[in-house]
Tab-separated table of C-alpha atoms in Angstrom:
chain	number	residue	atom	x	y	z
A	28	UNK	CA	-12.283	14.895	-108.381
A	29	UNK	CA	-15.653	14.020	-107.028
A	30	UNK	CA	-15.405	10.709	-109.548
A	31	UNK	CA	-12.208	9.159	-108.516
A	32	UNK	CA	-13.241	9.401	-104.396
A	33	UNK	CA	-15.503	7.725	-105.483
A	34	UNK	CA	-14.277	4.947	-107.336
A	35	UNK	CA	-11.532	5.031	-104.644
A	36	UNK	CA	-14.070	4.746	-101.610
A	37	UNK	CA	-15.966	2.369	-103.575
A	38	UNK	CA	-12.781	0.036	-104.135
A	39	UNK	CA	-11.807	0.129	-100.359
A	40	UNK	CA	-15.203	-0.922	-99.539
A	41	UNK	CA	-15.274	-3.514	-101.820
A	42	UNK	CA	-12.069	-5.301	-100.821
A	43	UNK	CA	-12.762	-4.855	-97.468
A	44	UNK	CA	-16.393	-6.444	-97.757
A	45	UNK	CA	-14.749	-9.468	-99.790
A	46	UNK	CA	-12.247	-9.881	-97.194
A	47	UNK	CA	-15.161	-9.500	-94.086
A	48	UNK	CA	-17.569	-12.346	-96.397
A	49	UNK	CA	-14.335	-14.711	-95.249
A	50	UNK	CA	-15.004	-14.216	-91.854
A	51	UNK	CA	-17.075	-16.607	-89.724
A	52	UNK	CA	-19.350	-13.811	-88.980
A	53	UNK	CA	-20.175	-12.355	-92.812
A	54	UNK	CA	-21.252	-8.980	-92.513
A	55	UNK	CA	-18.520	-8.074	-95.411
A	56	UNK	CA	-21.767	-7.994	-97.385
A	57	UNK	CA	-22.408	-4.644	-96.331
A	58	UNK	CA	-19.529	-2.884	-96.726
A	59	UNK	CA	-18.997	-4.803	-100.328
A	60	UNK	CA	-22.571	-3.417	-101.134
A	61	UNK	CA	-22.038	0.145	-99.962
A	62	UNK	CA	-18.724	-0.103	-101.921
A	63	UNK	CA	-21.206	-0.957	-104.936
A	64	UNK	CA	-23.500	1.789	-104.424
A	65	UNK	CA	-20.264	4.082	-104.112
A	66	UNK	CA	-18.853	2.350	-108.030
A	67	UNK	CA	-22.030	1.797	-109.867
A	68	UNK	CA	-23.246	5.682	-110.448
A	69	UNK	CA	-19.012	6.476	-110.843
A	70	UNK	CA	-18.109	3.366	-112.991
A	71	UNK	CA	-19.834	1.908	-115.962
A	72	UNK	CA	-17.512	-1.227	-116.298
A	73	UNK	CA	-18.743	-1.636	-112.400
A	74	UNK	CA	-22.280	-1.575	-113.140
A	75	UNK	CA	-21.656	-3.593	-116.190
A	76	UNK	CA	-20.039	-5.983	-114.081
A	77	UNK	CA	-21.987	-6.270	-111.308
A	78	UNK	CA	-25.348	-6.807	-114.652
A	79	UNK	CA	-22.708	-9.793	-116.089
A	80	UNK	CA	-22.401	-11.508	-112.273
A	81	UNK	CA	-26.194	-11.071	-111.714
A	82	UNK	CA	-27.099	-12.690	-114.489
A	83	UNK	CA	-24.648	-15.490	-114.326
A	84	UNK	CA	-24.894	-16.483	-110.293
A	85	UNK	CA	-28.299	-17.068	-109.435
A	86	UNK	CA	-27.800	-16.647	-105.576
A	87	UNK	CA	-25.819	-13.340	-106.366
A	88	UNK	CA	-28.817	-12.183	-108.096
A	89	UNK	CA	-31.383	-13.077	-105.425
A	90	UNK	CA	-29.212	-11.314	-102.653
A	91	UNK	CA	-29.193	-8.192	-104.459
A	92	UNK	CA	-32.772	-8.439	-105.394
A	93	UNK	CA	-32.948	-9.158	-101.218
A	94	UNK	CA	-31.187	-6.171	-100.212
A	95	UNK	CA	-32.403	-3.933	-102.734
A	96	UNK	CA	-35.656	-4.099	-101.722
A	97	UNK	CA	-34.688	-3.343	-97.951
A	98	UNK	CA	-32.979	-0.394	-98.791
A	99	UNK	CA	-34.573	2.698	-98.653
A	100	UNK	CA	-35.671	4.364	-102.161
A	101	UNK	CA	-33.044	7.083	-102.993
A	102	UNK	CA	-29.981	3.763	-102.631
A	103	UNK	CA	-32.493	1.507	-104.403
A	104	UNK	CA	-32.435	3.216	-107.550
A	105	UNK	CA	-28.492	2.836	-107.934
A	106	UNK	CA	-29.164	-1.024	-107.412
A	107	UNK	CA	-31.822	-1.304	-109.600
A	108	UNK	CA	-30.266	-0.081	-112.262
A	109	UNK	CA	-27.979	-3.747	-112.478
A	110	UNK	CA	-31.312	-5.499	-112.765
A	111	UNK	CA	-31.639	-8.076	-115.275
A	112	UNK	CA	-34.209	-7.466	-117.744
């Protein structure tokens, strides 16, 4: 049960932090990256995703790397484990 409020929380926050990164003022980021720490630990095709995008969008890949390393440690480790190696 735990695993599909998840992947349902996660999916709100998502489309809602797409829909925000339209916005003049784009602080969908956060919400679409609290959506992603929310899919990645419930979802492996999320986190499998989210590796594919990183290591085909370059500025993708540095904004993660950005935010990941301004978030404190326990949230970090969810993030870091999309990193490309």
């Amino acid at each position: 049960m735990g695993r599909i409020l998840a992947r349902i929380t996660g999916s709100i926050l998502c489309f809602i932090g797409v829909i925000g990164m339209l916005t003049p003022i784009p602080f969908g980021i956060i919400f679409f990256v609290i959506g992603l720490m929310f899919l990645i630990p419930s979802t492996p095709r999320a986190a499998n995703g989210v590796r594919w995008a990183r290591s085909r969008i370059s500025i993708f890949d540095r904004s993660m790397d950005l935010i990941t390393r301004r978030l404190p440690v326990p949230y970090r480790r969810i993030l870091r484990e999309t990193e490309i190696k």
